[in-house]
PDB file of C-alpha atoms in Angstrom:
ATOM      1  CA  MET A 793      82.844  99.183 100.182  1.00 90.00           C
ATOM      2  CA  LEU A 794      84.775  98.274 103.282  1.00 95.00           C
ATOM      3  CA  ILE A 795      88.246  99.553 104.201  1.00 98.00           C
ATOM      4  CA  ARG A 796      90.180  97.688 106.871  1.00 97.00           C
ATOM      5  CA  PRO A 797      93.761  97.066 108.026  1.00 97.00           C
ATOM      6  CA  LEU A 798      95.473  94.120 106.375  1.00 97.00           C
ATOM      7  CA  ASP A 799      97.445  91.516 108.270  1.00 95.00           C
ATOM      8  CA  PRO A 800     100.666  90.199 106.665  1.00 94.00           C
ATOM      9  CA  THR A 801      99.874  86.626 107.687  1.00 94.00           C
ATOM     10  CA  GLN A 802      96.118  86.349 107.271  1.00 96.00           C
ATOM     11  CA  ASP A 803      95.826  88.552 104.173  1.00 97.00           C
ATOM     12  CA  PHE A 804      99.029  87.687 102.297  1.00 96.00           C
ATOM     13  CA  SER A 805      97.362  85.413  99.729  1.00 95.00           C
ATOM     14  CA  ALA A 806      94.638  87.987  99.015  1.00 96.00           C
ATOM     15  CA  VAL A 807      97.264  90.730  98.593  1.00 95.00           C
ATOM     16  CA  THR A 808      99.258  88.469  96.256  1.00 95.00           C
ATOM     17  CA  ALA A 809      96.155  87.779  94.154  1.00 95.00           C
ATOM     18  CA  PHE A 810      95.387  91.503  94.078  1.00 93.00           C
ATOM     19  CA  GLN A 811      98.939  92.330  92.936  1.00 93.00           C
ATOM     20  CA  ALA A 812      98.475  89.919  90.016  1.00 93.00           C
ATOM     21  CA  GLU A 813      95.173  91.585  89.142  1.00 94.00           C
ATOM     22  CA  ALA A 814      96.810  95.026  89.221  1.00 92.00           C
ATOM     23  CA  ALA A 815      99.889  93.890  87.271  1.00 90.00           C
ATOM     24  CA  ASP A 816      99.415  96.725  84.753  1.00 89.00           C
ATOM     25  CA  TYR A 817     100.677  99.226  87.322  1.00 84.00           C
ATOM     26  CA  TRP A 818     103.748  97.162  88.204  1.00 81.00           C
ATOM     27  CA  LEU A 819     104.536  96.635  84.528  1.00 81.00           C
ATOM     28  CA  LEU A 820     104.452 100.421  84.094  1.00 77.00           C
ATOM     29  CA  ALA A 821     106.429 101.136  87.265  1.00 75.00           C
ATOM     30  CA  ASP A 822     108.962  98.288  87.305  1.00 75.00           C
ATOM     31  CA  GLY A 823     108.746  96.645  83.886  1.00 77.00           C
ATOM     32  CA  HIS A 824     107.742  93.325  85.499  1.00 77.00           C
ATOM     33  CA  CYS A 825     105.344  91.972  88.093  1.00 85.00           C
ATOM     34  CA  ASP A 826     106.077  89.352  90.709  1.00 91.00           C
ATOM     35  CA  PRO A 827     102.842  89.317  92.746  1.00 91.00           C
ATOM     36  CA  ALA A 828     104.305  87.512  95.785  1.00 92.00           C
ATOM     37  CA  GLN A 829     107.302  89.853  95.871  1.00 91.00           C
ATOM     38  CA  GLN A 830     105.012  92.887  95.581  1.00 91.00           C
ATOM     39  CA  ALA A 831     102.812  91.523  98.393  1.00 92.00           C
ATOM     40  CA  ALA A 832     105.829  91.073 100.671  1.00 92.00           C
ATOM     41  CA  ALA A 833     107.088  94.574  99.842  1.00 91.00           C
ATOM     42  CA  PHE A 834     103.650  96.041 100.606  1.00 91.00           C
ATOM     43  CA  PHE A 835     103.957  94.875 104.212  1.00 93.00           C
ATOM     44  CA  THR A 836     107.663  95.593 104.759  1.00 90.00           C
ATOM     45  CA  GLU A 837     108.781  98.617 102.726  1.00 88.00           C
ATOM     46  CA  CYS A 838     108.254 102.231 103.688  1.00 86.00           C
ATOM     47  CA  PRO A 839     109.865 105.635 103.103  1.00 88.00           C
ATOM     48  CA  PRO A 840     113.298 106.430 104.590  1.00 86.00           C
ATOM     49  CA  GLY A 841     113.231 106.911 108.345  1.00 84.00           C
ATOM     50  CA  CYS A 842     109.734 105.454 108.759  1.00 86.00           C
ATOM     51  CA  ASP A 843     108.814 102.347 110.712  1.00 85.00           C
ATOM     52  CA  PRO A 844     106.757  99.791 108.750  1.00 82.00           C
ATOM     53  CA  ALA A 845     105.265  98.604 112.043  1.00 82.00           C
ATOM     54  CA  GLN A 846     103.785 102.080 112.530  1.00 85.00           C
ATOM     55  CA  SER A 847     102.415 102.260 108.985  1.00 93.00           C
ATOM     56  CA  HIS A 848      98.840 101.591 107.949  1.00 96.00           C
ATOM     57  CA  HIS A 849      98.448  98.743 105.445  1.00 96.00           C
ATOM     58  CA  LEU A 850      94.894  99.038 104.199  1.00 97.00           C
ATOM     59  CA  GLY A 851      92.652  97.018 101.977  1.00 98.00           C
ATOM     60  CA  LEU A 852      89.559  98.244 100.180  1.00 97.00           C
ATOM     61  CA  PHE A 853      87.018  95.478  99.698  1.00 97.00           C
ATOM     62  CA  HIS A 854      84.243  95.558  97.113  1.00 96.00           C
ATOM     63  CA  ASN A 855      81.763  92.687  97.040  1.00 94.00           C
ATOM     64  CA  ASP A 856      83.909  90.875  99.643  1.00 92.00           C
ATOM     65  CA  ARG A 857      86.920  90.925  97.288  1.00 95.00           C
ATOM     66  CA  LEU A 858      90.181  92.788  97.906  1.00 96.00           C
ATOM     67  CA  SER A 859      89.978  95.572  95.334  1.00 96.00           C
ATOM     68  CA  GLY A 860      92.474  98.187  96.494  1.00 97.00           C
ATOM     69  CA  LEU A 861      95.591  98.653  98.588  1.00 96.00           C
ATOM     70  CA  ALA A 862      97.069 101.614 100.417  1.00 97.00           C
ATOM     71  CA  GLU A 863     100.142 102.074 102.586  1.00 96.00           C
ATOM     72  CA  LEU A 864     100.369 105.172 104.786  1.00 97.00           C
ATOM     73  CA  SER A 865     103.539 105.993 106.739  1.00 95.00           C
ATOM     74  CA  PHE A 866     104.492 108.794 109.090  1.00 95.00           C
ATOM     75  CA  GLY A 867     107.745 110.745 109.439  1.00 92.00           C
ATOM     76  CA  PHE A 868     108.669 111.487 105.827  1.00 91.00           C
ATOM     77  CA  PRO A 869     109.815 113.817 104.435  1.00 92.00           C
ATOM     78  CA  GLU A 870     109.640 115.592 107.808  1.00 90.00           C
ATOM     79  CA  GLN A 871     108.941 114.101 111.247  1.00 90.00           C
ATOM     80  CA  ARG A 872     105.256 115.128 111.453  1.00 92.00           C
ATOM     81  CA  ASP A 873     104.361 114.489 107.789  1.00 95.00           C
ATOM     82  CA  ALA A 874     102.326 111.615 106.394  1.00 96.00           C
ATOM     83  CA  TYR A 875     103.409 109.795 103.238  1.00 96.00           C
ATOM     84  CA  LEU A 876     101.183 107.719 100.997  1.00 96.00           C
ATOM     85  CA  GLY A 877     103.631 105.135  99.707  1.00 93.00           C
ATOM     86  CA  LEU A 878     101.082 103.245  97.640  1.00 93.00           C
ATOM     87  CA  MET A 879      97.471 103.521  96.664  1.00 95.00           C
ATOM     88  CA  ILE A 880      96.320 101.255  93.891  1.00 95.00           C
ATOM     89  CA  LEU A 881      92.941 100.007  92.740  1.00 95.00           C
ATOM     90  CA  ALA A 882      91.982  96.959  90.743  1.00 95.00           C
ATOM     91  CA  PRO A 883      91.456  97.893  87.085  1.00 93.00           C
ATOM     92  CA  ARG A 884      87.772  96.930  87.417  1.00 94.00           C
ATOM     93  CA  LEU A 885      87.216  99.768  89.941  1.00 92.00           C
ATOM     94  CA  ARG A 886      89.291 102.556  88.421  1.00 90.00           C
ATOM     95  CA  GLY A 887      87.252 105.559  87.406  1.00 89.00           C
ATOM     96  CA  LYS A 888      84.222 104.340  89.380  1.00 93.00           C
ATOM     97  CA  GLY A 889      84.523 106.453  92.544  1.00 92.00           C
ATOM     98  CA  ALA A 890      86.517 104.065  94.746  1.00 95.00           C
ATOM     99  CA  GLY A 891      89.705 106.172  94.653  1.00 95.00           C
ATOM    100  CA  PRO A 892      88.216 109.222  96.391  1.00 96.00           C
ATOM    101  CA  ILE A 893      86.626 106.950  99.017  1.00 97.00           C
ATOM    102  CA  LEU A 894      89.940 105.264  99.829  1.00 97.00           C
ATOM    103  CA  LEU A 895      91.808 108.579  99.793  1.00 97.00           C
ATOM    104  CA  ALA A 896      89.291 110.179 102.185  1.00 97.00           C
ATOM    105  CA  HIS A 897      89.896 107.309 104.623  1.00 98.00           C
ATOM    106  CA  ILE A 898      93.668 107.765 104.324  1.00 97.00           C
ATOM    107  CA  GLU A 899      93.401 111.513 104.861  1.00 98.00           C
ATOM    108  CA  GLY A 900      91.298 110.873 107.964  1.00 97.00           C
ATOM    109  CA  LEU A 901      94.027 108.641 109.402  1.00 97.00           C
ATOM    110  CA  ALA A 902      96.680 111.264 108.621  1.00 97.00           C
ATOM    111  CA  ARG A 903      94.609 114.018 110.247  1.00 97.00           C
ATOM    112  CA  ALA A 904      94.004 111.839 113.323  1.00 96.00           C
ATOM    113  CA  ALA A 905      97.800 111.522 113.613  1.00 95.00           C
ATOM    114  CA  HIS A 906      98.036 115.342 113.420  1.00 96.00           C
ATOM    115  CA  ALA A 907     100.042 115.278 110.187  1.00 96.00           C
ATOM    116  CA  PRO A 908     100.066 118.779 108.676  1.00 97.00           C
ATOM    117  CA  GLN A 909     100.393 117.468 105.141  1.00 96.00           C
ATOM    118  CA  LEU A 910     100.187 114.320 103.061  1.00 97.00           C
ATOM    119  CA  TYR A 911     102.889 113.552 100.515  1.00 96.00           C
ATOM    120  CA  LEU A 912     103.098 111.031  97.702  1.00 95.00           C
ATOM    121  CA  ALA A 913     105.081 110.387  94.536  1.00 92.00           C
ATOM    122  CA  VAL A 914     103.747 109.923  91.035  1.00 92.00           C
ATOM    123  CA  LEU A 915     105.488 108.599  87.954  1.00 87.00           C
ATOM    124  CA  GLU A 916     105.763 111.073  85.103  1.00 84.00           C
ATOM    125  CA  ARG A 917     104.702 108.237  82.773  1.00 84.00           C
ATOM    126  CA  ASN A 918     101.423 107.839  84.681  1.00 89.00           C
ATOM    127  CA  PRO A 919      99.242 110.702  83.402  1.00 86.00           C
ATOM    128  CA  ARG A 920      96.028 109.117  84.736  1.00 89.00           C
ATOM    129  CA  GLY A 921      97.574 108.934  88.192  1.00 90.00           C
ATOM    130  CA  TRP A 922      98.833 112.517  87.959  1.00 90.00           C
ATOM    131  CA  ALA A 923      95.366 113.727  86.876  1.00 93.00           C
ATOM    132  CA  PHE A 924      93.687 111.856  89.756  1.00 94.00           C
ATOM    133  CA  TRP A 925      96.015 113.298  92.371  1.00 94.00           C
ATOM    134  CA  THR A 926      95.641 116.870  91.138  1.00 95.00           C
ATOM    135  CA  ARG A 927      91.825 116.488  91.102  1.00 95.00           C
ATOM    136  CA  MET A 928      92.108 115.363  94.712  1.00 96.00           C
ATOM    137  CA  GLY A 929      93.935 118.570  95.699  1.00 97.00           C
ATOM    138  CA  PHE A 930      97.581 117.520  95.506  1.00 97.00           C
ATOM    139  CA  ALA A 931     100.133 119.904  94.013  1.00 96.00           C
ATOM    140  CA  ALA A 932     103.678 119.441  92.770  1.00 94.00           C
ATOM    141  CA  THR A 933     106.362 120.340  95.295  1.00 93.00           C
ATOM    142  CA  GLY A 934     108.943 120.958  92.591  1.00 88.00           C
ATOM    143  CA  LEU A 935     110.986 118.025  93.882  1.00 85.00           C
ATOM    144  CA  ASN A 936     111.541 115.191  91.483  1.00 85.00           C
ATOM    145  CA  ARG A 937     114.144 112.554  90.871  1.00 85.00           C
ATOM    146  CA  PHE A 938     115.216 110.288  88.070  1.00 86.00           C
ATOM    147  CA  ASP A 939     115.371 106.586  88.944  1.00 78.00           C
ATOM    148  CA  ALA A 940     118.114 105.076  86.800  1.00 79.00           C
ATOM    149  CA  ASP A 941     116.953 101.527  87.600  1.00 77.00           C
ATOM    150  CA  THR A 942     113.483 102.032  86.124  1.00 78.00           C
ATOM    151  CA  GLY A 943     114.073 104.999  83.822  1.00 79.00           C
ATOM    152  CA  HIS A 944     111.285 106.959  85.526  1.00 76.00           C
ATOM    153  CA  THR A 945     111.117 110.561  86.571  1.00 86.00           C
ATOM    154  CA  ILE A 946     109.236 110.624  89.857  1.00 84.00           C
ATOM    155  CA  HIS A 947     107.508 113.770  91.108  1.00 90.00           C
ATOM    156  CA  ARG A 948     106.658 114.491  94.735  1.00 92.00           C
ATOM    157  CA  LEU A 949     103.193 115.926  95.378  1.00 95.00           C
ATOM    158  CA  VAL A 950     101.712 117.338  98.581  1.00 97.00           C
ATOM    159  CA  LYS A 951      98.297 118.165  99.996  1.00 98.00           C
ATOM    160  CA  PRO A 952      97.863 120.303 103.119  1.00 97.00           C
ATOM    161  CA  LEU A 953      95.659 118.664 105.719  1.00 96.00           C
TER     162      LEU A 953
END
């Protein structure tokens, strides 16, 4: 497996194709999947107060095929913190060891930036995601919010680095 930064121009079509392959997550999260819209959002959206230009947009490649995405930002919820806005794998790789490999790379980037902790959010309706994150050492912060647009309760998790 290879993990490398993704470029919004050169890699846009591959990210769009990946978003279509991983549509099951977007159907769960948003109730619909527009792969091109999700690809654009991957490169432009980030947590409040963060700069997308300072974020890491990563691709995990397996057999020369984009098979996972991750977006890591800095400065949320606090100035020195790291925030994993998205980490998603193609269904064909889930449960096969790729998640811990991608997460270890992300944690290395966060540590190199001297972030004391790594935050993320998980949907209450995503028990497989919740189980993965807790196995990886994340714990609930006690902060959660209800998103009226999607009907989801979203829980914030944290892992000390």
